[in-house]
mmCIF file of C-alpha atoms in Angstrom:
data_model
loop_
_atom_site.group_PDB
_atom_site.id
_atom_site.type_symbol
_atom_site.label_atom_id
_atom_site.label_comp_id
_atom_site.label_asym_id
_atom_site.label_seq_id
_atom_site.Cartn_x
_atom_site.Cartn_y
_atom_site.Cartn_z
ATOM 1 C CA MET A 1 78.474 -61.715 58.591
ATOM 2 C CA ASN A 2 77.171 -58.327 57.088
ATOM 3 C CA ASP A 3 77.465 -56.350 60.324
ATOM 4 C CA TRP A 4 77.772 -53.123 58.687
ATOM 5 C CA ARG A 5 74.162 -53.328 57.747
ATOM 6 C CA ILE A 6 71.559 -51.928 60.356
ATOM 7 C CA TYR A 7 68.517 -53.011 58.440
ATOM 8 C CA ARG A 8 68.886 -56.716 57.406
ATOM 9 C CA GLY A 9 65.443 -57.499 56.128
ATOM 10 C CA ALA A 10 65.175 -60.297 58.621
ATOM 11 C CA GLY A 11 61.377 -59.766 59.333
ATOM 12 C CA HIS A 12 61.746 -59.351 63.057
ATOM 13 C CA PRO A 13 63.105 -56.668 65.334
ATOM 14 C CA HIS A 14 66.594 -56.338 66.669
ATOM 15 C CA ASP A 15 68.573 -53.842 68.627
ATOM 16 C CA GLU A 16 71.175 -52.871 66.001
ATOM 17 C CA ILE A 17 69.668 -49.439 65.701
ATOM 18 C CA ARG A 18 71.680 -48.697 68.720
ATOM 19 C CA ARG A 19 74.859 -48.997 66.431
ATOM 20 C CA LEU A 20 73.620 -46.254 64.249
ATOM 21 C CA PRO A 21 76.846 -44.483 63.247
ATOM 22 C CA PRO A 22 77.240 -40.675 63.102
ATOM 23 C CA PRO A 23 75.948 -38.899 60.036
ATOM 24 C CA PRO A 24 78.253 -37.632 57.371
ATOM 25 C CA PRO A 25 79.491 -34.148 58.042
ATOM 26 C CA TRP A 26 77.205 -32.664 55.466
ATOM 27 C CA ARG A 27 74.051 -34.192 56.918
ATOM 28 C CA ASP A 28 74.715 -33.407 60.532
ATOM 29 C CA PHE A 29 71.989 -31.123 61.682
ATOM 30 C CA THR A 30 73.143 -30.315 65.124
ATOM 31 C CA THR A 31 74.859 -27.145 65.777
ATOM 32 C CA GLY A 32 78.487 -27.842 66.338
ATOM 33 C CA PRO A 33 80.358 -26.750 69.560
ATOM 34 C CA ASP A 34 82.221 -24.180 67.521
ATOM 35 C CA ASP A 35 79.014 -22.597 66.296
ATOM 36 C CA THR A 36 79.269 -19.502 68.453
ATOM 37 C CA ASP A 37 78.339 -16.772 65.924
ATOM 38 C CA PRO A 38 74.812 -15.630 67.033
ATOM 39 C CA GLY A 39 73.976 -14.765 63.449
ATOM 40 C CA SER A 40 74.787 -18.012 61.914
ATOM 41 C CA GLU A 41 71.827 -20.267 61.002
ATOM 42 C CA ARG A 42 71.343 -23.718 62.663
ATOM 43 C CA ARG A 43 72.042 -25.383 59.312
ATOM 44 C CA LEU A 44 75.326 -23.690 59.067
ATOM 45 C CA GLY A 45 76.374 -26.740 61.241
ATOM 46 C CA VAL A 46 75.781 -28.852 58.148
ATOM 47 C CA ARG A 47 77.550 -26.525 55.853
ATOM 48 C CA ARG A 48 80.430 -25.378 58.276
ATOM 49 C CA ARG A 49 83.015 -27.813 57.102
ATOM 50 C CA LEU A 50 82.159 -27.511 53.515
ATOM 51 C CA VAL A 51 82.110 -23.443 53.707
ATOM 52 C CA GLN A 52 85.462 -23.366 55.826
ATOM 53 C CA ASN A 53 87.032 -25.520 53.288
ATOM 54 C CA HIS A 54 85.750 -23.947 50.185
ATOM 55 C CA HIS A 55 88.619 -22.827 47.944
ATOM 56 C CA PRO A 56 87.187 -20.740 45.101
ATOM 57 C CA ARG A 57 88.958 -20.259 41.755
ATOM 58 C CA PRO A 58 90.234 -16.789 40.931
ATOM 59 C CA ALA A 59 87.379 -16.186 38.611
ATOM 60 C CA GLU A 60 84.938 -16.906 41.376
ATOM 61 C CA THR A 61 86.499 -14.399 43.817
ATOM 62 C CA ASP A 62 86.617 -11.816 41.101
ATOM 63 C CA ALA A 63 82.904 -12.360 40.390
ATOM 64 C CA VAL A 64 81.994 -12.127 44.021
ATOM 65 C CA ASN A 65 84.145 -8.851 44.509
ATOM 66 C CA ALA A 66 82.484 -7.287 41.314
ATOM 67 C CA ALA A 67 79.146 -7.902 42.608
ATOM 68 C CA LEU A 68 80.052 -6.459 46.025
ATOM 69 C CA TYR A 69 81.638 -3.275 44.458
ATOM 70 C CA LEU A 70 78.860 -2.816 41.938
ATOM 71 C CA ARG A 71 75.917 -3.744 44.297
ATOM 72 C CA ARG A 72 74.733 -6.121 41.521
ATOM 73 C CA PRO A 73 73.234 -9.563 42.053
ATOM 74 C CA LEU A 74 75.537 -12.573 41.101
ATOM 75 C CA LEU A 75 74.089 -14.973 38.680
ATOM 76 C CA VAL A 76 75.978 -18.401 39.240
ATOM 77 C CA THR A 77 75.245 -21.126 36.648
ATOM 78 C CA GLY A 78 76.714 -24.700 36.601
ATOM 79 C CA ASN A 79 75.849 -28.379 37.012
ATOM 80 C CA PRO A 80 74.280 -29.520 40.303
ATOM 81 C CA GLY A 81 76.837 -30.135 42.955
ATOM 82 C CA THR A 82 79.496 -27.541 41.702
ATOM 83 C CA GLY A 83 79.140 -25.225 44.800
ATOM 84 C CA LYS A 84 76.752 -22.661 43.588
ATOM 85 C CA SER A 85 74.865 -22.259 46.875
ATOM 86 C CA THR A 86 77.921 -22.864 48.945
ATOM 87 C CA LEU A 87 79.354 -19.649 47.447
ATOM 88 C CA ALA A 88 76.625 -17.685 49.222
ATOM 89 C CA HIS A 89 77.367 -19.223 52.481
ATOM 90 C CA ALA A 90 81.274 -18.837 52.063
ATOM 91 C CA VAL A 91 80.806 -15.148 51.553
ATOM 92 C CA ALA A 92 78.411 -14.665 54.481
ATOM 93 C CA HIS A 93 80.724 -16.801 56.793
ATOM 94 C CA GLU A 94 84.011 -14.951 55.818
ATOM 95 C CA LEU A 95 82.611 -11.439 55.809
ATOM 96 C CA GLY A 96 80.355 -11.892 58.971
ATOM 97 C CA LEU A 97 77.280 -11.000 57.304
ATOM 98 C CA GLY A 98 75.084 -13.433 59.411
ATOM 99 C CA ARG A 99 72.457 -15.991 58.506
ATOM 100 C CA VAL A 100 72.135 -16.434 54.732
ATOM 101 C CA LEU A 101 68.336 -15.735 53.699
ATOM 102 C CA ARG A 102 67.370 -18.296 51.326
ATOM 103 C CA TRP A 103 64.391 -18.428 48.894
ATOM 104 C CA PRO A 104 64.175 -21.836 47.080
ATOM 105 C CA ILE A 105 62.338 -21.352 43.781
ATOM 106 C CA VAL A 106 59.741 -23.704 42.442
ATOM 107 C CA SER A 107 57.501 -23.513 39.320
ATOM 108 C CA ARG A 108 54.707 -21.816 41.470
ATOM 109 C CA SER A 109 57.069 -19.013 43.081
ATOM 110 C CA THR A 110 55.874 -15.561 42.638
ATOM 111 C CA LEU A 111 57.552 -12.048 43.500
ATOM 112 C CA GLN A 112 54.921 -11.817 46.336
ATOM 113 C CA ASP A 113 56.374 -14.897 48.007
ATOM 114 C CA GLY A 114 59.768 -13.305 48.141
ATOM 115 C CA LEU A 115 58.666 -9.968 49.410
ATOM 116 C CA TYR A 116 55.936 -10.630 51.976
ATOM 117 C CA ARG A 117 52.838 -12.479 52.779
ATOM 118 C CA TYR A 118 49.597 -11.108 54.162
ATOM 119 C CA ASP A 119 47.412 -13.403 56.081
ATOM 120 C CA ALA A 120 44.175 -12.009 55.284
ATOM 121 C CA ILE A 121 42.126 -14.988 56.214
ATOM 122 C CA GLY A 122 43.804 -15.336 59.576
ATOM 123 C CA ARG A 123 43.087 -11.722 60.368
ATOM 124 C CA LEU A 124 39.333 -12.121 59.464
ATOM 125 C CA GLN A 125 39.099 -15.226 61.603
ATOM 126 C CA ASP A 126 40.566 -13.293 64.516
ATOM 127 C CA VAL A 127 38.187 -10.434 63.930
ATOM 128 C CA GLN A 128 35.106 -12.767 63.799
ATOM 129 C CA LEU A 129 36.261 -14.381 67.007
ATOM 130 C CA GLU A 130 36.733 -11.109 68.845
ATOM 131 C CA ARG A 131 33.189 -10.071 67.866
ATOM 132 C CA ALA A 132 31.820 -13.433 69.064
ATOM 133 C CA GLN A 133 33.611 -12.816 72.430
ATOM 134 C CA ALA A 134 32.309 -9.392 72.793
ATOM 135 C CA GLY A 135 28.948 -10.510 74.181
ATOM 136 C CA SER A 136 30.553 -13.357 76.324
ATOM 137 C CA PRO A 137 31.201 -12.821 79.943
ATOM 138 C CA VAL A 138 34.855 -13.704 79.277
ATOM 139 C CA PRO A 139 36.747 -10.550 78.382
ATOM 140 C CA ALA A 140 37.626 -10.311 74.724
ATOM 141 C CA ALA A 141 41.388 -10.387 73.750
ATOM 142 C CA THR A 142 42.923 -7.178 72.564
ATOM 143 C CA PRO A 143 42.602 -6.918 68.805
ATOM 144 C CA ALA A 144 46.065 -7.709 67.146
ATOM 145 C CA GLY A 145 47.227 -4.986 64.618
ATOM 146 C CA ILE A 146 47.653 -5.574 61.012
ATOM 147 C CA GLY A 147 51.419 -6.094 61.350
ATOM 148 C CA SER A 148 50.815 -9.233 63.117
ATOM 149 C CA TYR A 149 49.382 -10.656 59.850
ATOM 150 C CA ILE A 150 52.248 -9.634 57.677
ATOM 151 C CA ARG A 151 55.593 -11.539 57.364
ATOM 152 C CA LEU A 152 58.443 -10.376 55.139
ATOM 153 C CA GLY A 153 59.757 -13.022 52.793
ATOM 154 C CA PRO A 154 63.537 -13.626 52.147
ATOM 155 C CA LEU A 155 63.834 -10.835 49.548
ATOM 156 C CA GLY A 156 61.724 -8.480 51.469
ATOM 157 C CA THR A 157 64.044 -9.106 54.655
ATOM 158 C CA ALA A 158 67.109 -8.588 52.543
ATOM 159 C CA LEU A 159 65.779 -5.213 51.416
ATOM 160 C CA LEU A 160 65.537 -4.021 54.934
ATOM 161 C CA PRO A 161 67.632 -0.915 55.966
ATOM 162 C CA SER A 162 70.859 -2.205 57.523
ATOM 163 C CA GLU A 163 74.445 -0.978 58.006
ATOM 164 C CA GLN A 164 75.910 -4.227 56.531
ATOM 165 C CA PRO A 165 74.518 -6.094 53.517
ATOM 166 C CA ARG A 166 72.483 -9.172 54.072
ATOM 167 C CA VAL A 167 73.208 -12.241 51.839
ATOM 168 C CA LEU A 168 70.291 -13.575 50.102
ATOM 169 C CA LEU A 169 70.413 -16.859 48.119
ATOM 170 C CA ILE A 170 67.702 -17.184 45.392
ATOM 171 C CA ASP A 171 68.071 -20.813 44.727
ATOM 172 C CA GLU A 172 67.346 -22.392 41.262
ATOM 173 C CA LEU A 173 65.863 -19.463 39.485
ATOM 174 C CA ASP A 174 65.539 -21.564 36.274
ATOM 175 C CA LYS A 175 62.778 -23.686 38.037
ATOM 176 C CA SER A 176 60.443 -20.606 38.132
ATOM 177 C CA ASP A 177 57.710 -19.815 35.513
ATOM 178 C CA LEU A 178 58.410 -17.362 32.679
ATOM 179 C CA ASP A 179 57.270 -14.150 34.576
ATOM 180 C CA LEU A 180 59.349 -14.267 37.740
ATOM 181 C CA PRO A 181 62.759 -13.188 36.296
ATOM 182 C CA ASN A 182 61.016 -10.141 34.697
ATOM 183 C CA ASP A 183 59.012 -9.541 37.910
ATOM 184 C CA LEU A 184 62.231 -9.393 39.791
ATOM 185 C CA LEU A 185 63.746 -6.540 37.797
ATOM 186 C CA ASN A 186 62.058 -3.598 39.552
ATOM 187 C CA ALA A 187 62.962 -4.869 43.191
ATOM 188 C CA LEU A 188 66.421 -5.512 42.034
ATOM 189 C CA GLU A 189 67.093 -2.180 40.191
ATOM 190 C CA GLU A 190 65.341 0.079 42.824
ATOM 191 C CA GLY A 191 66.064 -1.837 46.124
ATOM 192 C CA GLU A 192 62.551 -0.970 47.479
ATOM 193 C CA PHE A 193 59.026 -2.121 47.440
ATOM 194 C CA ALA A 194 55.659 -1.163 48.819
ATOM 195 C CA ILE A 195 53.269 -3.069 51.017
ATOM 196 C CA PRO A 196 49.679 -1.880 49.968
ATOM 197 C CA GLU A 197 47.968 -3.119 52.898
ATOM 198 C CA LEU A 198 50.191 -0.766 54.970
ATOM 199 C CA GLU A 199 50.359 2.221 52.648
ATOM 200 C CA ARG A 200 46.530 2.441 52.845
ATOM 201 C CA LEU A 201 46.816 2.945 56.724
ATOM 202 C CA ALA A 202 49.821 5.168 56.616
ATOM 203 C CA ASP A 203 47.928 8.237 57.602
ATOM 204 C CA ARG A 204 46.518 6.495 60.750
ATOM 205 C CA GLU A 205 49.353 4.134 61.376
ATOM 206 C CA PRO A 206 52.576 5.635 59.819
ATOM 207 C CA VAL A 207 54.674 2.972 61.490
ATOM 208 C CA VAL A 208 53.783 -0.586 61.856
ATOM 209 C CA GLU A 209 55.997 -3.508 63.196
ATOM 210 C CA VAL A 210 56.031 -6.635 60.802
ATOM 211 C CA LEU A 211 57.745 -9.893 61.271
ATOM 212 C CA THR A 212 60.919 -10.664 59.058
ATOM 213 C CA ASP A 213 61.866 -14.004 57.532
ATOM 214 C CA ASP A 214 64.271 -14.218 60.592
ATOM 215 C CA GLY A 215 61.207 -14.065 63.042
ATOM 216 C CA ARG A 216 62.224 -10.534 64.307
ATOM 217 C CA LYS A 217 59.943 -7.698 64.466
ATOM 218 C CA VAL A 218 60.972 -4.651 62.565
ATOM 219 C CA PRO A 219 59.175 -1.219 62.005
ATOM 220 C CA VAL A 220 57.929 -0.458 58.528
ATOM 221 C CA HIS A 221 57.434 3.382 57.884
ATOM 222 C CA GLY A 222 54.720 4.503 55.443
ATOM 223 C CA GLY A 223 54.224 1.234 54.179
ATOM 224 C CA ARG A 224 57.298 0.947 52.095
ATOM 225 C CA ILE A 225 60.619 -0.705 52.501
ATOM 226 C CA ARG A 226 63.848 0.852 51.076
ATOM 227 C CA CYS A 227 67.317 -0.700 51.414
ATOM 228 C CA SER A 228 70.051 1.498 52.764
ATOM 229 C CA THR A 229 72.668 -1.082 51.825
ATOM 230 C CA PHE A 230 72.119 -3.208 48.712
ATOM 231 C CA PRO A 231 72.148 -6.923 49.657
ATOM 232 C CA PHE A 232 74.546 -9.417 48.191
ATOM 233 C CA ILE A 233 72.287 -11.453 46.112
ATOM 234 C CA VAL A 234 73.164 -14.767 44.558
ATOM 235 C CA LEU A 235 70.800 -16.288 41.921
ATOM 236 C CA THR A 236 71.757 -19.828 41.139
ATOM 237 C CA SER A 237 70.681 -21.779 37.894
ATOM 238 C CA ASN A 238 71.275 -25.191 36.605
ATOM 239 C CA GLY A 239 71.233 -23.922 33.169
ATOM 240 C CA GLU A 240 67.890 -25.453 32.285
ATOM 241 C CA ARG A 241 66.559 -22.305 30.675
ATOM 242 C CA ASP A 242 67.702 -18.964 29.208
ATOM 243 C CA PHE A 243 66.949 -15.631 31.034
ATOM 244 C CA PRO A 244 65.828 -12.325 29.573
ATOM 245 C CA ALA A 245 68.453 -9.803 28.616
ATOM 246 C CA ALA A 246 66.978 -7.334 30.987
ATOM 247 C CA LEU A 247 67.851 -9.503 33.905
ATOM 248 C CA LEU A 248 71.272 -10.571 32.533
ATOM 249 C CA ARG A 249 72.467 -7.043 32.078
ATOM 250 C CA ARG A 250 71.703 -6.338 35.854
ATOM 251 C CA CYS A 251 73.714 -9.236 37.021
ATOM 252 C CA ILE A 252 77.367 -10.337 37.285
ATOM 253 C CA ARG A 253 77.406 -13.648 35.571
ATOM 254 C CA LEU A 254 79.731 -16.505 36.696
ATOM 255 C CA GLU A 255 79.730 -20.104 35.237
ATOM 256 C CA LEU A 256 80.995 -22.563 37.642
ATOM 257 C CA GLU A 257 83.305 -25.513 36.323
ATOM 258 C CA PRO A 258 83.101 -28.937 37.740
ATOM 259 C CA PRO A 259 85.925 -29.293 40.306
ATOM 260 C CA GLY A 260 89.317 -30.746 39.041
ATOM 261 C CA GLU A 261 91.336 -33.600 40.784
ATOM 262 C CA GLU A 262 93.082 -31.162 43.213
ATOM 263 C CA GLN A 263 89.807 -29.644 44.319
ATOM 264 C CA LEU A 264 88.186 -33.097 44.682
ATOM 265 C CA GLY A 265 91.065 -34.408 46.857
ATOM 266 C CA ALA A 266 90.855 -31.350 49.203
ATOM 267 C CA MET A 267 87.012 -31.516 49.516
ATOM 268 C CA ILE A 268 87.185 -35.237 50.295
ATOM 269 C CA GLU A 269 90.050 -34.798 52.852
ATOM 270 C CA ALA A 270 88.246 -32.060 54.473
ATOM 271 C CA HIS A 271 85.065 -33.931 54.982
ATOM 272 C CA LEU A 272 86.352 -37.549 55.390
ATOM 273 C CA GLY A 273 89.971 -37.471 56.045
ATOM 274 C CA ALA A 274 93.181 -37.931 54.249
ATOM 275 C CA GLU A 275 92.995 -41.827 54.428
ATOM 276 C CA ALA A 276 89.631 -41.732 52.480
ATOM 277 C CA ALA A 277 91.096 -39.366 49.927
ATOM 278 C CA ALA A 278 93.909 -41.628 49.282
ATOM 279 C CA GLY A 279 92.050 -44.788 49.551
ATOM 280 C CA GLU A 280 89.277 -44.204 47.185
ATOM 281 C CA GLN A 281 91.143 -43.268 44.079
ATOM 282 C CA GLY A 282 89.052 -45.720 41.937
ATOM 283 C CA LEU A 283 85.792 -43.708 42.769
ATOM 284 C CA ILE A 284 87.531 -40.359 42.174
ATOM 285 C CA SER A 285 88.978 -41.568 38.843
ATOM 286 C CA ARG A 286 85.433 -42.796 38.086
ATOM 287 C CA PHE A 287 83.977 -39.375 38.684
ATOM 288 C CA LEU A 288 86.690 -37.454 36.725
ATOM 289 C CA ASN A 289 86.575 -39.797 33.691
ATOM 290 C CA ARG A 290 82.815 -39.882 33.234
ATOM 291 C CA GLU A 291 81.602 -39.717 29.782
ATOM 292 C CA PRO A 292 81.349 -36.266 28.142
ATOM 293 C CA GLY A 293 77.931 -34.645 28.920
ATOM 294 C CA GLU A 294 77.260 -37.032 31.822
ATOM 295 C CA VAL A 295 76.269 -35.183 35.065
ATOM 296 C CA ILE A 296 77.332 -36.512 38.412
ATOM 297 C CA ALA A 297 77.416 -34.258 41.458
ATOM 298 C CA THR A 298 80.192 -34.074 43.741
ATOM 299 C CA ASP A 299 77.949 -34.831 46.850
ATOM 300 C CA GLN A 300 77.100 -38.075 44.961
ATOM 301 C CA LEU A 301 80.803 -39.048 44.966
ATOM 302 C CA LEU A 302 81.135 -37.955 48.793
ATOM 303 C CA ASN A 303 78.074 -40.185 49.344
ATOM 304 C CA ALA A 304 79.483 -43.100 47.648
ATOM 305 C CA ILE A 305 83.041 -42.738 49.360
ATOM 306 C CA TYR A 306 81.437 -42.353 52.809
ATOM 307 C CA LEU A 307 79.173 -45.426 52.505
ATOM 308 C CA THR A 308 81.530 -47.729 50.786
ATOM 309 C CA GLN A 309 83.972 -47.193 53.671
ATOM 310 C CA HIS A 310 81.227 -48.755 56.020
ATOM 311 C CA ALA A 311 81.070 -51.986 53.741
ATOM 312 C CA PRO A 312 84.048 -54.476 54.557
ATOM 313 C CA ARG A 313 86.800 -54.409 51.960
ATOM 314 C CA THR A 314 86.068 -58.049 51.304
ATOM 315 C CA GLU A 315 82.611 -57.285 50.026
ATOM 316 C CA ARG A 316 83.842 -56.133 46.581
ATOM 317 C CA VAL A 317 80.536 -56.644 44.839
ATOM 318 C CA THR A 318 78.705 -54.916 47.538
ATOM 319 C CA ARG A 319 80.944 -51.740 47.314
ATOM 320 C CA GLU A 320 80.564 -51.682 43.639
ATOM 321 C CA ARG A 321 76.827 -51.977 43.770
ATOM 322 C CA ILE A 322 76.649 -49.065 46.525
ATOM 323 C CA ALA A 323 78.874 -46.981 44.166
ATOM 324 C CA ASP A 324 76.756 -47.676 41.145
ATOM 325 C CA MET A 325 73.547 -46.846 43.126
ATOM 326 C CA LEU A 326 74.904 -43.461 44.543
ATOM 327 C CA MET A 327 76.749 -42.375 41.294
ATOM 328 C CA GLN A 328 74.013 -42.716 38.884
ATOM 329 C CA PRO A 329 74.089 -39.745 36.201
ATOM 330 C CA LEU A 330 71.715 -37.024 36.820
ATOM 331 C CA ASP A 331 70.751 -36.634 33.279
ATOM 332 C CA GLN A 332 70.316 -40.213 32.461
ATOM 333 C CA PRO A 333 67.474 -41.483 34.613
ATOM 334 C CA ARG A 334 67.392 -45.499 34.995
#
C-alpha cells in the first residue's frame, strides 16, 4: 500500500489529510520558539536554520567586510540556489541589524517603487468623501494629513537616518528593464532622495510623518530623506544580463560558486539530519556530477532528498521518478 501518499486520486474523500507531515524546515512559515529577536522578520523562521548553518567561503566574508568598510553595495552573482539572498540574511542575523528589507525586482520595477509610493487617488477619494459628509448631520471625519498617503519602499526605508545600518536585499536586479540600474546610481551614491509632494509643503508642514516599509511611522524633515549610516545593500543577479560600468564601479562584486561536496553535506545535515546526508549519496553524486553547464539549484536537491525519504525504500521506481521530477535542469525546460 502506498501509504506515504496523501492524495491518492481515488475520486472520493478520505481522512488522510490528518496525516499531513510537518513541512520541510525551509518551508515552515511559523515563527520558531527561539525566534525571540523582535527585529527579525516572520519569515526568518523559514530561513533561521539556513542562516545559522551558512558557512561562507573566505572570498565571501572578505567581500562582505569590504562592502561594510567602504559603505558600498555588494553585487552578488551566481546560479540560482547558490545562496545569494541567504548572504544578506546571514549578515543581518550575525550583526544584529534587524529585519532584512527586501525589494524583489520584476520587469516593471522602477526606482519610485523602491523609494516611496504616494496614493494620490486614495487621498482624492477621502477628500471627496469628507466634502460629501460636510452637509450631513453625521460629523465629518478629521481630514488625514498627506503623510497618511505616503509609504516608503524598501530602499527609501533603508536610507532613513539610523545609528546602525539597515540591510537591504535588492533581489534579481537582472530582471529589471534597462533603465533601473542607471536610475539607482544617484540614490546609491548620494544616500538621499527627495519626496516632491512633501517638499512643496515644507513651508507649511516642515515635518510630516510617513509610513515605512516596516509599517512604522517616521518623521520626514523638509521633504528629504538623508541616511546617516549607509545601509548594507546586497544586489543579486543570476547573470542573465550585463550591467553598466557606472553601476559596477560603485559596487563590490562577488561571484558565488556552486557548493562543493563538503558544503552540500553540511547543508543537508543541518536541514535533514546526518542520516539523510549519509543515506542519499546517490542524489548528492548526481547533483555534483551533472553535465557541464547544467544548472540545478541546491534547493532542488534538498526537495528531492526530503520527499524521497517519505517514499518507501521498496518503491525504487517511485523514488527515481520523484528525483527526476524535482531535479530537472533549470536551463533545459522539458
